[in-house]
Tab-separated table of C-alpha atoms in Angstrom:
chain	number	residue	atom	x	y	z
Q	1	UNK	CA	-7.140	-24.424	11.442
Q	2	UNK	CA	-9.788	-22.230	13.339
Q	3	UNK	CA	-9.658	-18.838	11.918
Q	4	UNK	CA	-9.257	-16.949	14.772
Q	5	UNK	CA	-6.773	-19.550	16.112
Q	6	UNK	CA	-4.644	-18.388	13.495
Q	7	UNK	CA	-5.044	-14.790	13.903
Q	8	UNK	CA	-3.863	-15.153	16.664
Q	9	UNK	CA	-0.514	-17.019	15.540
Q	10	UNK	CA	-0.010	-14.153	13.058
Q	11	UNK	CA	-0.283	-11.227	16.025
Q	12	UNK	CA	2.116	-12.992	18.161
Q	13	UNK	CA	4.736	-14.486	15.624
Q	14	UNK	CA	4.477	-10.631	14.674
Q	15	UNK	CA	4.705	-8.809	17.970
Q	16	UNK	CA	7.401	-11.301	18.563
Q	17	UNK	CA	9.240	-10.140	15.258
Q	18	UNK	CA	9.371	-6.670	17.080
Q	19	UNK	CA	10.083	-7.540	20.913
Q	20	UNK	CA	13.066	-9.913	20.092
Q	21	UNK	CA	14.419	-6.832	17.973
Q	22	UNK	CA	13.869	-8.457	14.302
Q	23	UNK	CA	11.864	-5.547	13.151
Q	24	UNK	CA	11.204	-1.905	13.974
Q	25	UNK	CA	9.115	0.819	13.194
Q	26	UNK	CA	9.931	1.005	9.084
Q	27	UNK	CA	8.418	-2.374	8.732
Q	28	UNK	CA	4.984	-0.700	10.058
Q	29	UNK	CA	4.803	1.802	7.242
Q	30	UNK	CA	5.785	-0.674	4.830
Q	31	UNK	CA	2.657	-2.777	5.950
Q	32	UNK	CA	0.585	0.362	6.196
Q	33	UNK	CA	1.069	0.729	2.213
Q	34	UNK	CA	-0.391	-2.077	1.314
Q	35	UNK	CA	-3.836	-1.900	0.729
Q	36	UNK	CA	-6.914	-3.001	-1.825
Q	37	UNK	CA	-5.107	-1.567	-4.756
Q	38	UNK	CA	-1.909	-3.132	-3.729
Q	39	UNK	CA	-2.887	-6.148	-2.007
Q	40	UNK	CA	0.826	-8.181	-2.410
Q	41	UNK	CA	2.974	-4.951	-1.726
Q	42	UNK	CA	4.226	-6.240	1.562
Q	43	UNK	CA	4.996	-10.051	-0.291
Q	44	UNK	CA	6.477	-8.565	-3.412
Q	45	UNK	CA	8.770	-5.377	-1.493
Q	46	UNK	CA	10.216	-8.174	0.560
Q	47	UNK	CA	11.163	-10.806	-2.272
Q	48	UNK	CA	12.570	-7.625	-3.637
Q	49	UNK	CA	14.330	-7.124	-0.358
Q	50	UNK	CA	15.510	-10.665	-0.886
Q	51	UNK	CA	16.985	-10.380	-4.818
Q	52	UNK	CA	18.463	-7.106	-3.835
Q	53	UNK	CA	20.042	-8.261	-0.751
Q	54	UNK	CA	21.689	-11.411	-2.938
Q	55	UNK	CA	23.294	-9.893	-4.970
Q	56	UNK	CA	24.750	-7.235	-1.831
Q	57	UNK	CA	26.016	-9.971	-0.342
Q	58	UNK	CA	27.378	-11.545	-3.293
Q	59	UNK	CA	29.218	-8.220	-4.293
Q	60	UNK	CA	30.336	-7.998	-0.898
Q	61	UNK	CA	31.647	-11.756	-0.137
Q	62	UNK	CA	33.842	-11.249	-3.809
Q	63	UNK	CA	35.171	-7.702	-2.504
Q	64	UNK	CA	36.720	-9.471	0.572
Q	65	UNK	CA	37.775	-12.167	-1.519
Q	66	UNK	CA	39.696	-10.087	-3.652
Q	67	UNK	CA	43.285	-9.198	-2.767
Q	68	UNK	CA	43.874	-5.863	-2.065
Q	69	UNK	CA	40.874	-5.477	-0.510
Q	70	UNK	CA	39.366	-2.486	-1.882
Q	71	UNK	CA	37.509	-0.885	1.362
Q	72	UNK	CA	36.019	1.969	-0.614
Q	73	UNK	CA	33.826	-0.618	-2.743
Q	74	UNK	CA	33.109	-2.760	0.033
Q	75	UNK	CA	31.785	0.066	1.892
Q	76	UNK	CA	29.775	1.208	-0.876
Q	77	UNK	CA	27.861	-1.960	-1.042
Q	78	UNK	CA	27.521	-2.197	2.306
Q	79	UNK	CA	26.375	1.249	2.794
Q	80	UNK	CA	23.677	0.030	0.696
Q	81	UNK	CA	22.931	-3.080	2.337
Q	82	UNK	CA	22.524	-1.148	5.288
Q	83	UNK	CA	19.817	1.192	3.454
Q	84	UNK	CA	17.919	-1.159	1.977
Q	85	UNK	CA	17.927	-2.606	6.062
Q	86	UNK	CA	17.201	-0.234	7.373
Q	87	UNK	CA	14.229	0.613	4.804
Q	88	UNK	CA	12.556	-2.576	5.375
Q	89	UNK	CA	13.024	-2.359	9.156
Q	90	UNK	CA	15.793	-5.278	9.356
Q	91	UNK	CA	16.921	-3.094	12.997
Q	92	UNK	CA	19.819	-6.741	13.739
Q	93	UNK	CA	20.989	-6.487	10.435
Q	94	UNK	CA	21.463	-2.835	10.264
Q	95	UNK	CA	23.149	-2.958	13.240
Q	96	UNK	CA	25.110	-5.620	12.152
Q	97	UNK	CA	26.039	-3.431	9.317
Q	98	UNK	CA	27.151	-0.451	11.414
Q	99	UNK	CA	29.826	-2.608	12.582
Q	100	UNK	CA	30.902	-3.831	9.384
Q	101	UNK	CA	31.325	-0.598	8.293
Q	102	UNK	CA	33.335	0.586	11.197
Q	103	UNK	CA	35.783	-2.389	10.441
Q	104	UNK	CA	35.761	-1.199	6.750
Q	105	UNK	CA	36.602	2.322	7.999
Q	106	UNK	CA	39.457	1.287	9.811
Q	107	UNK	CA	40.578	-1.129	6.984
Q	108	UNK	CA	40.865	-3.847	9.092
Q	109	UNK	CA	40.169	-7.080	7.150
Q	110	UNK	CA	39.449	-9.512	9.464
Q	111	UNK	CA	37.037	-7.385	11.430
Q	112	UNK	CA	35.369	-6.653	8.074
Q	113	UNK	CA	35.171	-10.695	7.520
Q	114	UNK	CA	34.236	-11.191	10.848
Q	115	UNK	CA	31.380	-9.161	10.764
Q	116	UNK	CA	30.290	-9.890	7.623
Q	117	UNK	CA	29.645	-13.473	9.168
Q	118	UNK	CA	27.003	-11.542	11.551
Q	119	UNK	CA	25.521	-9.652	9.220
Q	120	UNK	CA	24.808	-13.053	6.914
Q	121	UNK	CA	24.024	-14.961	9.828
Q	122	UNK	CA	21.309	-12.084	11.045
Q	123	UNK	CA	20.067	-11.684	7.459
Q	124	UNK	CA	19.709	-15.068	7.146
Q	125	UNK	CA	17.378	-15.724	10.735
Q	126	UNK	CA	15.780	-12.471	9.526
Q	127	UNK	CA	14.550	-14.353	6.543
Q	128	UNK	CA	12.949	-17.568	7.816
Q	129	UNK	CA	11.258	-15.641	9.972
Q	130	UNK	CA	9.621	-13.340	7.445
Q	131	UNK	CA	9.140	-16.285	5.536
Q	132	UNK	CA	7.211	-18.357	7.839
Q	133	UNK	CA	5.237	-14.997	9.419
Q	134	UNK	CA	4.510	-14.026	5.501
Q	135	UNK	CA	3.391	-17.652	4.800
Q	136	UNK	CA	0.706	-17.436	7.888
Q	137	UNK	CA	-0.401	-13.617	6.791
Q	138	UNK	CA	-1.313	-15.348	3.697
Q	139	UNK	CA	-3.063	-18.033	5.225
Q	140	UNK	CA	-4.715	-15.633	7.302
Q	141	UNK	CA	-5.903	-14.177	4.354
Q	142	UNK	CA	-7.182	-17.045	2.894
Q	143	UNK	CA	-9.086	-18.091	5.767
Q	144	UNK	CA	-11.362	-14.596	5.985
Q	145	UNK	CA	-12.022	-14.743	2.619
Q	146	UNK	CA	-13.034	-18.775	2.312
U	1	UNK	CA	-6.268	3.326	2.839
U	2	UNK	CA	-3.969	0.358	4.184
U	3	UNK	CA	-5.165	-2.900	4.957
U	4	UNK	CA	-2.969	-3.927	7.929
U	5	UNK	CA	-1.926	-6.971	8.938
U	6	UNK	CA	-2.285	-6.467	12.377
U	7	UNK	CA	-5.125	-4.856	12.853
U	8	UNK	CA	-9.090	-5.666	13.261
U	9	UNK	CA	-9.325	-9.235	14.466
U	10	UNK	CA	-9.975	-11.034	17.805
U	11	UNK	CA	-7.059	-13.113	17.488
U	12	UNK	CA	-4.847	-10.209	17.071
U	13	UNK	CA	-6.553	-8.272	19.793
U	14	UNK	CA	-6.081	-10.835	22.406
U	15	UNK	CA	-2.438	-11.466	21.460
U	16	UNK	CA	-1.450	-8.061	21.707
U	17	UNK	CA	-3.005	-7.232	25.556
U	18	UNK	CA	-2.818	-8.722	28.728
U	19	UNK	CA	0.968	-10.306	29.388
U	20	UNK	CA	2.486	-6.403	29.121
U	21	UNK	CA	2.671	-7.254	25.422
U	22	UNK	CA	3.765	-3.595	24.049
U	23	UNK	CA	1.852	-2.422	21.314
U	24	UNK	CA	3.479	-1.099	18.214
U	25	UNK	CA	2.825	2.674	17.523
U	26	UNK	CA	0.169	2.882	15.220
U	27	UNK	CA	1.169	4.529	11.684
U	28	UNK	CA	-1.367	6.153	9.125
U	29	UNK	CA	-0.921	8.043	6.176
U	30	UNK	CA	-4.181	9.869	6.478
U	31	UNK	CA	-2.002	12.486	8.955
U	32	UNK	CA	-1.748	14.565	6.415
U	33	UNK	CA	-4.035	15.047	3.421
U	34	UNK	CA	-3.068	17.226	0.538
U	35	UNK	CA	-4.788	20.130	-0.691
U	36	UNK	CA	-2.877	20.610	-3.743
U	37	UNK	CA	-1.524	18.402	-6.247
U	38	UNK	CA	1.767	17.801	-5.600
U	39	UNK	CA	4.545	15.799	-7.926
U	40	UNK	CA	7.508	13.673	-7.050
U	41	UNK	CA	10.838	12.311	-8.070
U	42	UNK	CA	12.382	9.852	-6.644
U	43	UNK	CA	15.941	9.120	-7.937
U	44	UNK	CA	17.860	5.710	-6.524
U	45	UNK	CA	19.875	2.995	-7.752
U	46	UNK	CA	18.270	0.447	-5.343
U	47	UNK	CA	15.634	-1.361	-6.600
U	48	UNK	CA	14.117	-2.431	-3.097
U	49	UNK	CA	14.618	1.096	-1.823
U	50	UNK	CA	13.260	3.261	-4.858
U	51	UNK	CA	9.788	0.894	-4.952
U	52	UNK	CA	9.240	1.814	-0.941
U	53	UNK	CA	10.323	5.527	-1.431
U	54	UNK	CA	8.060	5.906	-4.041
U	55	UNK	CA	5.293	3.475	-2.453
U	56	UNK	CA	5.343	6.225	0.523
U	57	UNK	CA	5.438	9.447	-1.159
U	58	UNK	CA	1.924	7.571	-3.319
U	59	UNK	CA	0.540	7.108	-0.088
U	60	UNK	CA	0.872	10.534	1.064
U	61	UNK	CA	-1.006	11.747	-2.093
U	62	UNK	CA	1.811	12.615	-4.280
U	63	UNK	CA	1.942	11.830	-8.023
U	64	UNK	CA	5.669	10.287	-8.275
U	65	UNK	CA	7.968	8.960	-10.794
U	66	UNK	CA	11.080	7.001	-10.093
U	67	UNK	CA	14.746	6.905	-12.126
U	68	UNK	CA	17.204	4.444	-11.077
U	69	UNK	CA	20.284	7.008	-11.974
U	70	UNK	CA	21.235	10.020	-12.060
U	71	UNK	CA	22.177	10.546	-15.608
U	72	UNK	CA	18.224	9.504	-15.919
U	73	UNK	CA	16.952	12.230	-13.269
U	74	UNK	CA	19.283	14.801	-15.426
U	75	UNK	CA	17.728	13.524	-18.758
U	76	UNK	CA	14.251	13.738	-17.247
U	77	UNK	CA	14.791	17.559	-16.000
U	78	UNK	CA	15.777	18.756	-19.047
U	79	UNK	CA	13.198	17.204	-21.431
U	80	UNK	CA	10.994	19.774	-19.008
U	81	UNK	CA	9.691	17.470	-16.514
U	82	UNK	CA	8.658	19.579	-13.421
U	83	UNK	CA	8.614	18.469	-9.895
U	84	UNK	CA	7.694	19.899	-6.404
U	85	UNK	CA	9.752	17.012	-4.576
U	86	UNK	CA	12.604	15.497	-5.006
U	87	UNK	CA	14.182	12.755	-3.328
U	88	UNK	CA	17.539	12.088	-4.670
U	89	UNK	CA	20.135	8.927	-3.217
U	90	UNK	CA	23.350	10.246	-1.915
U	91	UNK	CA	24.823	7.401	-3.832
U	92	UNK	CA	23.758	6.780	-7.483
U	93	UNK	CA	24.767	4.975	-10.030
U	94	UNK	CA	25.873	6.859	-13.259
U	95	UNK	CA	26.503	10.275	-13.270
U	96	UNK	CA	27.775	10.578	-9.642
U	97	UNK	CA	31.359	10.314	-10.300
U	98	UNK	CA	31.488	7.658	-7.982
U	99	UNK	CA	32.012	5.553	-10.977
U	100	UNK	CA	34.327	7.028	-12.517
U	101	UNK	CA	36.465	7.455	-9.734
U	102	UNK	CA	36.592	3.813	-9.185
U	103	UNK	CA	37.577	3.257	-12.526
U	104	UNK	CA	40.054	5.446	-12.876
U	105	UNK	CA	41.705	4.632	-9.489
U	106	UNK	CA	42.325	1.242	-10.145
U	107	UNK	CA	44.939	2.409	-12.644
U	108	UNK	CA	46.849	4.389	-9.412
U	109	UNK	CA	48.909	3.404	-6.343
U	110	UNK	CA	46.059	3.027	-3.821
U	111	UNK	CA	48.246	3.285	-0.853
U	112	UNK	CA	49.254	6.785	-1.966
U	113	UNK	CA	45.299	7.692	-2.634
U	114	UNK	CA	46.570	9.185	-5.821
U	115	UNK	CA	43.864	9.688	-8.476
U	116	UNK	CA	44.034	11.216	-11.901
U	117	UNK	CA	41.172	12.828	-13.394
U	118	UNK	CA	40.521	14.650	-16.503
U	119	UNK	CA	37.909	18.052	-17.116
U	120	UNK	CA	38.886	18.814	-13.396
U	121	UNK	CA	37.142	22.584	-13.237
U	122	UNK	CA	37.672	23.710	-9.876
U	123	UNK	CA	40.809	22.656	-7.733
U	124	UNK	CA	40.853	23.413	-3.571
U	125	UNK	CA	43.796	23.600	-1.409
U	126	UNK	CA	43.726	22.730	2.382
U	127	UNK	CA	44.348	20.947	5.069
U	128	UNK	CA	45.311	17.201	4.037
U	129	UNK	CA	45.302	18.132	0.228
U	130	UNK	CA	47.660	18.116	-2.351
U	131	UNK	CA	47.020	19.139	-5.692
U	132	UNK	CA	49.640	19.061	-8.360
U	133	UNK	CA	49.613	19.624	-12.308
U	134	UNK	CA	51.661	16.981	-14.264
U	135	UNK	CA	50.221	18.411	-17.934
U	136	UNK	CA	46.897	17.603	-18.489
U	137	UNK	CA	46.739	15.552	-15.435
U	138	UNK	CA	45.376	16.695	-11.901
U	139	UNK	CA	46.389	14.177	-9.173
U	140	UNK	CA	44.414	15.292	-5.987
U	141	UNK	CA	43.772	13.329	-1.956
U	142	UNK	CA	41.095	10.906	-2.003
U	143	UNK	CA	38.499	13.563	0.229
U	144	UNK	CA	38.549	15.934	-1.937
U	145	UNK	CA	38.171	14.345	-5.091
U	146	UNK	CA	35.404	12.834	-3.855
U	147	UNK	CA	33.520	15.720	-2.429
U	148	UNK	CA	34.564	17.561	-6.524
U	149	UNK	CA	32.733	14.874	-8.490
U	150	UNK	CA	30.152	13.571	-6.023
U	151	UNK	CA	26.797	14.199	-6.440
U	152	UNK	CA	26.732	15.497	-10.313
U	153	UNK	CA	22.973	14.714	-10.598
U	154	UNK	CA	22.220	17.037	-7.812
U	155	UNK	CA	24.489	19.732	-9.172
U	156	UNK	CA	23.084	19.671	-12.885
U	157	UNK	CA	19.744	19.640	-11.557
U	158	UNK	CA	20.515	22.975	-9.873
U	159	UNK	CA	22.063	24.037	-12.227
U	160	UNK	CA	19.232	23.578	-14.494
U	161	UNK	CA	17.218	25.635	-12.474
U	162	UNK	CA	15.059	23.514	-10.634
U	163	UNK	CA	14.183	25.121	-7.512
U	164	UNK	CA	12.199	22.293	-6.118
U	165	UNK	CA	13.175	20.990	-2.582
U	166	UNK	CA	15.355	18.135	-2.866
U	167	UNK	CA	15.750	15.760	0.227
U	168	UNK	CA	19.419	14.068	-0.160
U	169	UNK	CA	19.015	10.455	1.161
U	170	UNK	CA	21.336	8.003	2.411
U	171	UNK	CA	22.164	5.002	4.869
U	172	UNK	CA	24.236	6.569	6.642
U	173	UNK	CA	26.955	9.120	6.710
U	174	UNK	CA	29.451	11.479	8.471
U	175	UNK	CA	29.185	15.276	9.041
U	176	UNK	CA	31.783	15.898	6.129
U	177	UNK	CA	29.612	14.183	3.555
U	178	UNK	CA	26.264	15.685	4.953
U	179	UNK	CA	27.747	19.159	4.714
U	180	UNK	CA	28.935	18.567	1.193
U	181	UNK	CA	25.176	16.910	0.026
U	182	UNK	CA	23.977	19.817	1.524
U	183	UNK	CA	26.603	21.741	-0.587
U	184	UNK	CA	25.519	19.922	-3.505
U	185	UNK	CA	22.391	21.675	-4.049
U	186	UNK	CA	19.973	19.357	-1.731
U	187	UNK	CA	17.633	21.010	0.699
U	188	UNK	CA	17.335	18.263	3.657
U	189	UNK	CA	19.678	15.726	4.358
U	190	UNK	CA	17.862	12.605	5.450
U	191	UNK	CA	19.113	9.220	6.806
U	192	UNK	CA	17.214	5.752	5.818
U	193	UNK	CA	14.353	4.650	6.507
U	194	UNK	CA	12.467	7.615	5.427
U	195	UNK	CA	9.912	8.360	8.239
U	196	UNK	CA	6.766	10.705	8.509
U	197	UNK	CA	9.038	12.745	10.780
U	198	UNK	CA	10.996	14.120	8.173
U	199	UNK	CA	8.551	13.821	5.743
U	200	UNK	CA	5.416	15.182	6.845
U	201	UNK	CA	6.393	18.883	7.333
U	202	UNK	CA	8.444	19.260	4.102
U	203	UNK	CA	4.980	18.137	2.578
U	204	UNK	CA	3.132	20.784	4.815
U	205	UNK	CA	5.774	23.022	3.808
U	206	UNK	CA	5.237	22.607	0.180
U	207	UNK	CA	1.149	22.044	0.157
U	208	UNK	CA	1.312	25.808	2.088
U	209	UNK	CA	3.092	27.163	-1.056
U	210	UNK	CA	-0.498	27.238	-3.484
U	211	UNK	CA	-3.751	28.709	-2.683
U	212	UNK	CA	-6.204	26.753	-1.566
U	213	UNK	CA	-8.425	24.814	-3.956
């Protein structure tokens, strides 16, 4: 593909990111370290974004399995879900998360399991995205050096 | 210093003009550049979070070194490790309490938020608390146990002696918990994502402290 044709793809799939409310402004700084001496930092904070997220959502999806529900662990996890989230820049699923949390507050169950569908569901478009937007950066990359 | 991925290129200039397309801000370290040299911890269970914290605070200029716990931070303090910054999770693993608490509780009546602790030192009365002594047991209400054996890491460090600024961060969290970080020992009580607006003059702040080199 033409190099600058693909540029191109990159800006827009990642001004898109932004405009449709994927991403804010923490995302920025976390491109901003990456640099010669870190050259993967963006690739390699987000798979760790990924593994850390797992097992949040793991933790969490066993806490509202388990009967009582214990609200003071399920907010714990998701009050770290929410800063790894909003770390990384992830401004649908930290939102998402808010709400969760104001369920958990209140102890009400199914608004806790009801939003924990959004918060998967947002995580989970969040990902392909960053997937597909990381896979082009890397072509991207590719194609000025070659 | 950064290589952005946005920046630079034809492609990316043309598809961020003309249509009203709206420009993200543009970020850069270089906004402030150290005249001293100025050391870091950075203290927080979360893997993903603890890399970036410590990725910024490099970025900045700052020498850092990361512990995933508390009981770690403690352990680091007193083998005489000094700092000029720390940045300490409002939740850690080990050595918060946190853990304990949950342990404990699960041995209690929930619904009556009764929790037993042992080497209780201090014991607060007040609105919505009850505290009674059944022998060597304490039972106390769920806030204020909480706000008793929260934060231990940032306590001992204090208590230590380490006069550093410490900037307590978190996701998120209500005015009762800020007030009792604060409380804790920490000097700034910051809410995730850690931004150059909170960061930038505590690092102005604390470069203004030595002469200049």
């Amino acid at each position: 593909m033409d190099r600058n044709r693909l540029q191109h793809q990159v800006a827009c799939m990642r001004r898109s990111l932004f405009d449709q409310g994927y991403l804010d402004e923490p995302f920025i700084q976390l491109e901003e370290l990456q640099d010669d001496a870190n050259p993967n930092f963006v690739q390699e904070i987000v798979t760790l974004f990924y593994s850390d997220s797992a097992r949040l959502i793991q933790n969490i999806e066993h806490a509202l399995n388990s009967r009582p529900i214990d609200f003071d662990k399920l907010d714990d996890y998701m009050h770290q879900f929410k800063g790894s989230s909003s770390s990384i820049g992830a401004k649908k699923v930290t939102n998402e998360c808010t709400v969760f949390r104001e369920y958990c507050s209140a102890e009400n169950a199914e608004g806790c399991i009801r939003s924990f569908q959004q918060v998967k569901q947002e995580y989970a478009i969040l990902r392909r995205k960053l997937e597909v937007y990381l896979q082009m950066v890397r072509q991207a990359a590719v194609s000025r050096t070659a | 210093m950064a290589q952005a991925l946005h920046s630079g290129d034809q492609g990316a200039d043309e598809a961020n003009s003309g249509n009203g397309g709206q420009m993200q801000k543009p970020f850069t370290f270089n906004e402030i550049v150290l005249r001293n040299r100025l050391t870091a911890l950075v203290v927080d269970g979360d893997n993903f979070c603890r890399l970036l914290e410590q990725g910024i605070l490099q970025a900045y200029g700052l020498e850092t070194q990361s512990v995933n716990n508390g009981h770690a931070a403690v352990e680091l303090i007193a083998s005489g490790a000094k700092f000029d910054l720390i940045l300490i999770d409002m939740l850690l693993p080990v050595l918060d309490g946190l853990e304990a608490v949950l342990h404990r509780r699960h041995e209690h009546d929930k619904r009556q938020h009764r929790y037993c602790a042992h080497d209780v030192a201090a014991t607060r009365f007040g609105k919505n608390k009850s505290i009674l002594l059944v022998g060597q047991w304490i039972m106390i209400s769920r806030s204020v146990f909480y706000h008793l054996f929260l934060w231990q890491a940032t306590r001992r460090i204090r208590a230590m002696g380490m006069h550093c600024k410490m900037l307590g961060v978190t996701a998120c969290s209500g005015e009762r918990d800020r007030q009792a970080f604060l409380a804790a020992g920490v000097d700034v009580f910051v809410e995730k994502p850690l931004g150059p607006e909170v960061l930038i003059p505590v690092l102005r702040e604390l470069d203004g402290q030595y002469p200049s080199v």
